[in-house]
Coordinates of N, CA and C in Angstrom, one line a residue:
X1 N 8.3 135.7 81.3 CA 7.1 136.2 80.6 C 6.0 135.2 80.6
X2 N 4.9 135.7 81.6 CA 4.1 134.4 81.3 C 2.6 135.2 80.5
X3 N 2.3 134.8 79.8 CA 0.8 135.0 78.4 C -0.3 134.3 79.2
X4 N -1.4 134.7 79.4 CA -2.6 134.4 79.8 C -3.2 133.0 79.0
X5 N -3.7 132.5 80.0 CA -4.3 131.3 79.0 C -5.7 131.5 79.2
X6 N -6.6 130.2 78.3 CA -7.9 130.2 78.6 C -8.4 130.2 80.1
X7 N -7.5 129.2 80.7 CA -7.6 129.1 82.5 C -7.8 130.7 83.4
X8 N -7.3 131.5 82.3 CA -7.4 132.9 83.1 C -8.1 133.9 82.4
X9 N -8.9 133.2 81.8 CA -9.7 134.1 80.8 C -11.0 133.8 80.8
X10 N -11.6 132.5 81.7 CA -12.5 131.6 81.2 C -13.4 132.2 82.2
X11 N -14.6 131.9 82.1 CA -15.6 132.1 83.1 C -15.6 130.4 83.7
X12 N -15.7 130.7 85.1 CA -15.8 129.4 85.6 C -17.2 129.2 85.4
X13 N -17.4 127.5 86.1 CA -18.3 127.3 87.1 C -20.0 128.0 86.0
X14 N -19.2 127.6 84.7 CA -19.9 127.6 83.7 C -21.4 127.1 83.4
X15 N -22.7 128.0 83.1 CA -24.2 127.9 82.8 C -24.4 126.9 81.9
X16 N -25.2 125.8 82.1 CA -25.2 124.5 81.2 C -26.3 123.8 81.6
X17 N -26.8 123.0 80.2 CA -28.2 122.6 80.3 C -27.9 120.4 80.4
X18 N -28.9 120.3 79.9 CA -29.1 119.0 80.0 C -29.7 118.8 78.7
X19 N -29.3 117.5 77.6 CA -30.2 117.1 76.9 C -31.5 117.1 76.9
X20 N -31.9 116.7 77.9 CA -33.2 117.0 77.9 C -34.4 118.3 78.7
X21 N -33.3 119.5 78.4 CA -33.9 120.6 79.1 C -34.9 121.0 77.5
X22 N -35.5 121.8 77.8 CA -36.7 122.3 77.1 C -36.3 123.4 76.5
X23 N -37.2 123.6 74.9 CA -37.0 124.8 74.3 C -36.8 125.9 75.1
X24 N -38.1 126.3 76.1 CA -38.7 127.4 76.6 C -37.5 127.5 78.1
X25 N -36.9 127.0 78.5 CA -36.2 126.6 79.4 C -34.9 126.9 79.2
X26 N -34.6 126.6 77.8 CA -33.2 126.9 77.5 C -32.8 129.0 76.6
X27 N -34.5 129.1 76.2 CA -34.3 130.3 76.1 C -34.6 131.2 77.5
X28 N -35.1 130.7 78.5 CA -34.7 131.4 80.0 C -33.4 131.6 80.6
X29 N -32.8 130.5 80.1 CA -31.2 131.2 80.3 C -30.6 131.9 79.9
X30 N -30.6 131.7 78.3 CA -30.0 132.7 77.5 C -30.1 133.8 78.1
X31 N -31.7 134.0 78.3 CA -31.9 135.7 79.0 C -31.9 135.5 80.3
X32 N -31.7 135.2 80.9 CA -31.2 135.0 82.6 C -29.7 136.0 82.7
X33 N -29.2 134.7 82.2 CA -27.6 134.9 82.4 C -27.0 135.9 81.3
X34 N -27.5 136.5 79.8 CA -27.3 137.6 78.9 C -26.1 136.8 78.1
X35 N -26.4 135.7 77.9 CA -25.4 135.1 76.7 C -26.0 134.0 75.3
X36 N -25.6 134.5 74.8 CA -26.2 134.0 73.2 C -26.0 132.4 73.0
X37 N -25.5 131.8 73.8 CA -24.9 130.1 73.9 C -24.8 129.1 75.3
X38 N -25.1 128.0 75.4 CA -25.0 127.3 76.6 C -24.5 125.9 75.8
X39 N -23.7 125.3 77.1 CA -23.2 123.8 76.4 C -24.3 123.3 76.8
X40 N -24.7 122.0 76.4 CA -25.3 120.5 76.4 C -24.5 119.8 77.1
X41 N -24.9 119.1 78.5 CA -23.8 118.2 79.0 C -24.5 116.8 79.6
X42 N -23.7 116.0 79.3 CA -24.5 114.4 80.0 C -24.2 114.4 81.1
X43 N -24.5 113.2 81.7 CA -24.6 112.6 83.3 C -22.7 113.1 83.7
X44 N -22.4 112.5 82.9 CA -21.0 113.1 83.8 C -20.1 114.7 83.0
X45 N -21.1 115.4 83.3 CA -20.7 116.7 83.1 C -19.7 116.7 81.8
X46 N -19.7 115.6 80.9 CA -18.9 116.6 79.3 C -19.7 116.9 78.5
X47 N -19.5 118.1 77.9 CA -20.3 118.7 76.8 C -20.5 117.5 75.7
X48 N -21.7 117.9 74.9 CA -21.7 116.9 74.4 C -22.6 117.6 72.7
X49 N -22.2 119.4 73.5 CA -23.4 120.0 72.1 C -23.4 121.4 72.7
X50 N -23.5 122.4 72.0 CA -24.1 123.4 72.3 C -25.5 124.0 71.6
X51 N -25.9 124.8 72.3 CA -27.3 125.4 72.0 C -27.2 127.0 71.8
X52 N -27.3 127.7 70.6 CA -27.5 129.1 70.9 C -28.4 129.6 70.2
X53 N -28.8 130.9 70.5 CA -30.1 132.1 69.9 C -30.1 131.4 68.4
X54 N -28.9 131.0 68.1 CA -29.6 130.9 66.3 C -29.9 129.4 65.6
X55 N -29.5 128.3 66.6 CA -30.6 127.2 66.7 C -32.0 127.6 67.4
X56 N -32.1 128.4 68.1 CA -33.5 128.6 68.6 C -34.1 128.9 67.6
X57 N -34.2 130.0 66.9 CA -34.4 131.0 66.0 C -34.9 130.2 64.7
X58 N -33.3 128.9 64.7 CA -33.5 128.2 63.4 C -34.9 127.3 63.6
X59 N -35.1 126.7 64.6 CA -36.2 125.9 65.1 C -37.7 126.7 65.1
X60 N -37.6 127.5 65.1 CA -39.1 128.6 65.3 C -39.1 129.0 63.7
X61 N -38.2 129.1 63.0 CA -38.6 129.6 61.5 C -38.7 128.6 60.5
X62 N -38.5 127.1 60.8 CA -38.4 126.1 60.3 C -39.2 125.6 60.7
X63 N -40.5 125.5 61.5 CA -41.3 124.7 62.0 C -40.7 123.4 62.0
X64 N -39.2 123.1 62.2 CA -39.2 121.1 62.4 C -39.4 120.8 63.8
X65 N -39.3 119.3 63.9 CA -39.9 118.8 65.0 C -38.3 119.0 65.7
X66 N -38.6 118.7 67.2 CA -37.7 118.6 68.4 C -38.3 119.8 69.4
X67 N -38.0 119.6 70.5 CA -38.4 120.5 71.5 C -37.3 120.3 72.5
X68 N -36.3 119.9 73.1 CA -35.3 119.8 73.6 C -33.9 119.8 73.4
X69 N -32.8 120.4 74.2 CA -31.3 120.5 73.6 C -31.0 119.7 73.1
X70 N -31.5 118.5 72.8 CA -31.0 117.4 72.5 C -31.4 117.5 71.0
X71 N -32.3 118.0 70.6 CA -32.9 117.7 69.1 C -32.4 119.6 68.3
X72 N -31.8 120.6 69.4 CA -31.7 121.6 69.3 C -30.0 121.4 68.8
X73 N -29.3 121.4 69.9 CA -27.9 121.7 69.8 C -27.3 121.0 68.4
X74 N -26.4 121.7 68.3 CA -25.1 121.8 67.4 C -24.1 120.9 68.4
X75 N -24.0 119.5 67.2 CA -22.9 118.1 68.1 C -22.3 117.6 66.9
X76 N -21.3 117.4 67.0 CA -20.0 117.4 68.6 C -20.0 118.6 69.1
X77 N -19.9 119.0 70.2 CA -19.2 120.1 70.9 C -17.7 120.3 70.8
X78 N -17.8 121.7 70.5 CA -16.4 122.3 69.9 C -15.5 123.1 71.2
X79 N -14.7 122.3 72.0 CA -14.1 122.7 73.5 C -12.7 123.3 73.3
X80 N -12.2 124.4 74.3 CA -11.2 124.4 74.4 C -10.6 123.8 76.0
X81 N -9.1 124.2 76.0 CA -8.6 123.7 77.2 C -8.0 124.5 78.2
X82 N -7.9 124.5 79.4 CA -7.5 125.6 80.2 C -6.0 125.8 80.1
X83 N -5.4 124.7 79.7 CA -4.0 125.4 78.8 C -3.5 126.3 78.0
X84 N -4.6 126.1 76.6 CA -4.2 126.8 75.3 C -3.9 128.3 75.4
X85 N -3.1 128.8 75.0 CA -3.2 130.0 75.0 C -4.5 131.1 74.4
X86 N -4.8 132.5 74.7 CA -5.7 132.8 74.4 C -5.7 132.7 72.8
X87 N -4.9 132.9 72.1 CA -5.0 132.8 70.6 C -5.0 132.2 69.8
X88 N -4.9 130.7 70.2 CA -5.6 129.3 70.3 C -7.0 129.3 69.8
X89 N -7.4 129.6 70.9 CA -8.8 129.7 71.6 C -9.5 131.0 70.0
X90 N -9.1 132.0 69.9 CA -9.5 132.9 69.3 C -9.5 132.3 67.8
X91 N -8.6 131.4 67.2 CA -8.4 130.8 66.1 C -9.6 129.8 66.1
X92 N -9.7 129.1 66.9 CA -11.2 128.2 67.0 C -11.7 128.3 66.6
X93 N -12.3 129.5 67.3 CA -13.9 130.2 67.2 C -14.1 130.5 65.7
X94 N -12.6 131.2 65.5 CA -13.4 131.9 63.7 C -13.0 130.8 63.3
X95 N -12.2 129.7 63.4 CA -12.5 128.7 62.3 C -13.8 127.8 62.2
X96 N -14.2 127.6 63.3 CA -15.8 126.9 63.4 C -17.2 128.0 63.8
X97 N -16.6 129.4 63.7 CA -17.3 130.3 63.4 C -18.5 130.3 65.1
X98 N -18.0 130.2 65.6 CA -18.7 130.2 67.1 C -18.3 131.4 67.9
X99 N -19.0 132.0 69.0 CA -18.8 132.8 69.8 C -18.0 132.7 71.3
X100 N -18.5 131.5 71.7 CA -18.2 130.8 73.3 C -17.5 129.1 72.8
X101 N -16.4 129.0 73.4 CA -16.1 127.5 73.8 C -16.5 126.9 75.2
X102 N -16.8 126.2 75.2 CA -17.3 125.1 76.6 C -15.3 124.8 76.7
X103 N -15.0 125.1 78.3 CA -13.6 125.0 78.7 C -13.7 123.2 79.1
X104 N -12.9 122.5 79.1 CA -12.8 121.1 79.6 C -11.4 120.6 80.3
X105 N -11.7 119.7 81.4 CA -10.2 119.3 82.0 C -9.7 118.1 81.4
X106 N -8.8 117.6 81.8 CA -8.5 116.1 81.3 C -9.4 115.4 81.2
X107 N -10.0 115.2 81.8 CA -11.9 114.1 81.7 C -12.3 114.8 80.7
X108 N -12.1 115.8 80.1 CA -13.2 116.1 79.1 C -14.7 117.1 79.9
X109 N -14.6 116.9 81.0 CA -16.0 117.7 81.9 C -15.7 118.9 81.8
X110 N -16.7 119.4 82.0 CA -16.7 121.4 81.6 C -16.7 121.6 83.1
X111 N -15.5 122.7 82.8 CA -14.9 123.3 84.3 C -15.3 125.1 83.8
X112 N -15.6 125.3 82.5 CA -15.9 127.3 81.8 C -16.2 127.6 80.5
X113 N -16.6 128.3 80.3 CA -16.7 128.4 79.3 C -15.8 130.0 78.4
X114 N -15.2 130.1 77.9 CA -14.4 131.4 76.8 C -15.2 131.8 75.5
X115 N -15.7 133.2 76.2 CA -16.1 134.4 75.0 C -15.5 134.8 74.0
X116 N -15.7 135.6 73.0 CA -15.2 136.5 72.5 C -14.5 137.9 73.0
X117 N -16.0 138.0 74.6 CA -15.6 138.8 75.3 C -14.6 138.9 76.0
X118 N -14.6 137.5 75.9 CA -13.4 137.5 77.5 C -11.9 137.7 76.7
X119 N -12.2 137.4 75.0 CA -10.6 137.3 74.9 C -10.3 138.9 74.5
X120 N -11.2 139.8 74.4 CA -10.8 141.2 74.3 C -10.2 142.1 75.3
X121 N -10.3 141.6 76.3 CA -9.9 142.0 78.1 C -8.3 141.8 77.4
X122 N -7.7 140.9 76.7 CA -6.2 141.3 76.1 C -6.1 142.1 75.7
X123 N -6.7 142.7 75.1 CA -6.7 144.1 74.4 C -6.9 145.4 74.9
X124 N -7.5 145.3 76.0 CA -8.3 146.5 76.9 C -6.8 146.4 78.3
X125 N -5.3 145.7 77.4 CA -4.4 145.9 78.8 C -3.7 147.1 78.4
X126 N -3.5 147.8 79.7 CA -2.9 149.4 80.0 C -1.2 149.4 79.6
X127 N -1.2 150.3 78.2 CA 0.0 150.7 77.4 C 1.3 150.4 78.6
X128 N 1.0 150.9 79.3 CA 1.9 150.9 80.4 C 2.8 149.5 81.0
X129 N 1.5 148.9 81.4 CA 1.8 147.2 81.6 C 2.6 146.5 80.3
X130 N 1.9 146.7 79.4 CA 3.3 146.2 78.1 C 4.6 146.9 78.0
X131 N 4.5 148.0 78.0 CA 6.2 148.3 78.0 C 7.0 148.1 78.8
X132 N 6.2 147.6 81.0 CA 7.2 147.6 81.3 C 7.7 145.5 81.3
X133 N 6.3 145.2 80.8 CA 6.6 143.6 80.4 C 7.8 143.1 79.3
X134 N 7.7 144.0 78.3 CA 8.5 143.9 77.2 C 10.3 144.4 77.6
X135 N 10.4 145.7 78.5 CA 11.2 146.2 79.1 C 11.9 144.8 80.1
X136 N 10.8 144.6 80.7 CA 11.4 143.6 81.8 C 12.0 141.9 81.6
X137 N 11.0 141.0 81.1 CA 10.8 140.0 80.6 C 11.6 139.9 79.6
X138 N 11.7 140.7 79.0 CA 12.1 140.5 77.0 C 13.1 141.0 76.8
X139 N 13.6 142.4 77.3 CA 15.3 143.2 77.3 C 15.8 142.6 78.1
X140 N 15.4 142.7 79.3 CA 16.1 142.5 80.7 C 16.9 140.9 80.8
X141 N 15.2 140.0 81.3 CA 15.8 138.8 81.5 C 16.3 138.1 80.0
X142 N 15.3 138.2 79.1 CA 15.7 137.3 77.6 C 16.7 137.8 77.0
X143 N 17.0 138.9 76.6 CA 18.0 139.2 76.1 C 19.1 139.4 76.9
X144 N 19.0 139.5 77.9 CA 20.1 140.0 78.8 C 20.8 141.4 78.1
X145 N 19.9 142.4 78.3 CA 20.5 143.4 77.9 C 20.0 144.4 78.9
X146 N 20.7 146.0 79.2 CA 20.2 146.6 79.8 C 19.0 147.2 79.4
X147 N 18.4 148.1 80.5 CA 16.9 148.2 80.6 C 16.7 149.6 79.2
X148 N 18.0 150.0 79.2 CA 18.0 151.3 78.4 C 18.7 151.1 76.9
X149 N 18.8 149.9 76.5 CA 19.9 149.5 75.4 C 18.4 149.6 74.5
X150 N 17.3 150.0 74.2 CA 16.4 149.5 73.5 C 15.2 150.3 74.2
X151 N 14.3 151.5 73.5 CA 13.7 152.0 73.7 C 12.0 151.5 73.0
X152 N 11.6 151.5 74.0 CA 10.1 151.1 73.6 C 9.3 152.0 74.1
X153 N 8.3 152.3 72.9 CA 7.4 153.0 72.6 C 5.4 151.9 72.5
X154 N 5.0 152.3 73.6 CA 3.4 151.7 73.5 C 2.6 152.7 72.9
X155 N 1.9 152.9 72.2 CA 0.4 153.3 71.9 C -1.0 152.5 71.4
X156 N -2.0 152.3 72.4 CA -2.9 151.5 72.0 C -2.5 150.1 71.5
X157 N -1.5 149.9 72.2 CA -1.0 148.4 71.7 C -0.2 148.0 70.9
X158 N 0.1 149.7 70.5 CA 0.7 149.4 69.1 C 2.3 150.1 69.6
X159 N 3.3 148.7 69.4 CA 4.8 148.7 69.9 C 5.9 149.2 68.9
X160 N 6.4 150.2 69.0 CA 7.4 151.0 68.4 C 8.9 150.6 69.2
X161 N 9.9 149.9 68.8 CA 11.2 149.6 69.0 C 12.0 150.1 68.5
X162 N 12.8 151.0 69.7 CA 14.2 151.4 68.5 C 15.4 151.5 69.3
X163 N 16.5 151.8 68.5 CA 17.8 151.3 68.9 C 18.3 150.4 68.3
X164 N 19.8 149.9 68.7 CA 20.5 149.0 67.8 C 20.4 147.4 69.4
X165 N 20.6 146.6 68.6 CA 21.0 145.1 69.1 C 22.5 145.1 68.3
X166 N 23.1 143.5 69.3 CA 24.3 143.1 68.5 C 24.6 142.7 67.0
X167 N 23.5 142.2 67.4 CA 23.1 140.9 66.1 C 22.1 141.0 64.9
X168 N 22.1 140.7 64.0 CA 21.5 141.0 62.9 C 20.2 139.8 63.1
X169 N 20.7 138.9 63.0 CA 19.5 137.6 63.7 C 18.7 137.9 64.8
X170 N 18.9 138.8 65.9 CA 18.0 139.0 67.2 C 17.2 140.0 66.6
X171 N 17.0 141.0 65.6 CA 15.9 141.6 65.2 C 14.5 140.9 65.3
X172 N 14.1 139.7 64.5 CA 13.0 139.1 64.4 C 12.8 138.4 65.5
X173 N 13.9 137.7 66.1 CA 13.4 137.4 67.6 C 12.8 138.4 68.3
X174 N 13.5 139.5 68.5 CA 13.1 140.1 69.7 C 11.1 141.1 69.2
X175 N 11.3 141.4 67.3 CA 9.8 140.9 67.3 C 8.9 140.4 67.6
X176 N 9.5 139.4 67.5 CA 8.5 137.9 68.0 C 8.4 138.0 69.2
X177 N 9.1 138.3 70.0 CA 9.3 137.8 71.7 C 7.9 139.5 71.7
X178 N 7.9 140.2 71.2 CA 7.0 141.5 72.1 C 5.5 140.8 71.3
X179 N 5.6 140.5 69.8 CA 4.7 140.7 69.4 C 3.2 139.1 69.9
X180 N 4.2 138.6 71.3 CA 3.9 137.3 72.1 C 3.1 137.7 73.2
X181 N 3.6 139.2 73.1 CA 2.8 139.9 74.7 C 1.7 140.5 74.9
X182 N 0.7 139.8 75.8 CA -0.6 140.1 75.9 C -1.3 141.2 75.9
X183 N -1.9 141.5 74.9 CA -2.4 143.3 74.6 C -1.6 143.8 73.3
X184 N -1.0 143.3 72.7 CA -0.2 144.3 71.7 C -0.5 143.9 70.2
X185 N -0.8 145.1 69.6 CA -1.6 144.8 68.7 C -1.0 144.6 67.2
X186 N 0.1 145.5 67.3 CA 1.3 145.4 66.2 C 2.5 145.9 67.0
X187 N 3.8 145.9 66.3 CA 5.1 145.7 66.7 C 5.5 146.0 65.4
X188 N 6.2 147.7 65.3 CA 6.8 148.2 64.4 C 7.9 148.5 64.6
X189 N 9.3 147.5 64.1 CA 10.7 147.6 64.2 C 11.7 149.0 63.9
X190 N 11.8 149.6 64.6 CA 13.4 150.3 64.2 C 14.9 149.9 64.2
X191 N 14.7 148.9 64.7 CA 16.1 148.3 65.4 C 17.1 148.1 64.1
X192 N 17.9 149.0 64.9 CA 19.5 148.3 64.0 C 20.2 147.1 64.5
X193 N 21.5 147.4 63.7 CA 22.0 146.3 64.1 C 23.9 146.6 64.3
X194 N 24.7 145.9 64.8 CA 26.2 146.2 64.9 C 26.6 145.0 63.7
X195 N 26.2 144.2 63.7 CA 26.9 142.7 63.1 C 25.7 141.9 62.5
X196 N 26.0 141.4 60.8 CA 25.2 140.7 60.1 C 25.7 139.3 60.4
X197 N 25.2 138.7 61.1 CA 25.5 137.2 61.6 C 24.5 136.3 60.8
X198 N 23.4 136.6 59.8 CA 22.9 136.0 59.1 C 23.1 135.4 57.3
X199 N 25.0 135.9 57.1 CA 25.9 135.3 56.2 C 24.9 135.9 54.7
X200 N 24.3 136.8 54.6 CA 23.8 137.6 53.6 C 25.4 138.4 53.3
X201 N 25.9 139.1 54.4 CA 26.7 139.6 54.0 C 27.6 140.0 54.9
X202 N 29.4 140.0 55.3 CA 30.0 139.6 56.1 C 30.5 141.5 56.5
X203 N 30.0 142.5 56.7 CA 30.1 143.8 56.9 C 29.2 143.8 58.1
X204 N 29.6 145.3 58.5 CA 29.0 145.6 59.9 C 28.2 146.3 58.9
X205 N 26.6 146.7 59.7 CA 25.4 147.3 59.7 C 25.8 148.5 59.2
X206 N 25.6 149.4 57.6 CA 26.0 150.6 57.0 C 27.1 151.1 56.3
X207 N 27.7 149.8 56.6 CA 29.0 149.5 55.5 C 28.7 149.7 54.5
X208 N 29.3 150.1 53.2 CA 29.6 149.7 52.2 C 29.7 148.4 52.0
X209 N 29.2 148.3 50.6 CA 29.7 146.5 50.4 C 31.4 146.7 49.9
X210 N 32.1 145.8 50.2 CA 33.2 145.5 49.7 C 33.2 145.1 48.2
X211 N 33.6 145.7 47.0 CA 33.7 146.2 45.6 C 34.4 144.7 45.1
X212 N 34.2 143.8 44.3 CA 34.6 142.8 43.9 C 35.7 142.7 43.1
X213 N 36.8 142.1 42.5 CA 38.1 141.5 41.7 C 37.5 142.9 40.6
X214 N 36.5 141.8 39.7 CA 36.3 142.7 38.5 C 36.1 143.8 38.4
X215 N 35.0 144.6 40.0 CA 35.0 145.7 39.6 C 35.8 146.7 40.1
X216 N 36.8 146.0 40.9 CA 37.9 146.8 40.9 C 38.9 147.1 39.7
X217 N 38.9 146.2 39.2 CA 39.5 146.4 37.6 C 38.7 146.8 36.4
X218 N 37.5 147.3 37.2 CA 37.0 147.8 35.6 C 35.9 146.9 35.2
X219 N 36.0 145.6 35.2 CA 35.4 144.4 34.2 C 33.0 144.5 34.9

């Protein structure tokens, strides 16, 4: 089961200015290229700041001084990595409230940059392709179970599981393992079980509980 990372999500070969590019120069890209942000990058290509529509905006309604990315951008620059996973990346953004990350390699140099847009393309993946990843990857190989011991249901992302497992403990794994897979939006459990292996209680799945001393006797 391999999850998409930033590295395959990213726009390469990513639009980027210079400290010292110009107001009027840096809003020609914006509308050039149709994106609301560009990094700032020094002599050896690492971000060092970004610039977007609402430092422009802020700069023209504030009449303060600066006229280049340098007196424009928003620094430090806030990067992801071409490792992280996409939801990583998506946790970022709304924690520092950004749109685009500037992508970086080990040097720290911008190799892409990651949209908002780009991370919705997870979401836009075909019902199809998940069930038979979840089918394949997740029953098959991980669980080592057959392909038919566990019925999966996609709609719009949204994963319906049913059937029984051995184990009372492989329930929330095998949640976890779908709700890992690229595109899926929720993961709603049916799954039974044959065997409570989580020592709550020593009965198979629909038993009866076993009636205690006292209340066999009344007390």
């Amino acid at each position: 089961m391999r999850q998409r990372s930033v590295g395959d999500l990213m726009t390469p070969a990513a639009v980027s200015v210079r400290p010292g590019t110009t107001f009027k120069e840096i809003a020609r890209v914006l509308d050039e290229y149709d994106i609301t942000a560009v990094p700032v990058i020094d002599d050896e290509d690492r971000p060092v700041g970004v610039v977007s529509e609402a430092d422009l905006l802020r700069k023209q309604t504030s009449g303060g001084v600066g006229n280049s990315a340098r007196d424009l951008m928003t620094s430090p620059a806030v990067v992801a990595e071409p490792g992280w996973h996409a939801v990583r990346a998506a946790r970022t953004m709304e924690r520092h409230r950004v749109k685009r990350l500037p992508v970086v390699d080990g040097d720290g140099r911008l190799i892409g940059v990651i949209s908002r847009s780009d991370l919705v393309q997870l979401f836009l993946r075909r019902d199809q392709a998940i069930q038979e990843e979840i089918l394949e990857d997740i029953i098959v190989r991980t669980l080592d179970l057959p392909p038919s011991a566990l019925t999966v249901e996609v709609a719009e992302g949204r994963v319906t599981l049913s059937g029984r497992v051995e184990r009372k403990s492989l329930v929330p794994v095998t949640v976890r393992l779908c709700e890992s897979v690229d595109g899926v939006v929720e993961v709603v459990s049916r799954l039974g079980f044959d065997r409570d292996d989580t020592g709550d209680h020593a009965t198979v799945h629909g038993d009866p509980p076993v009636p205690s001393e006292s209340q066999r006797a009344g007390g």
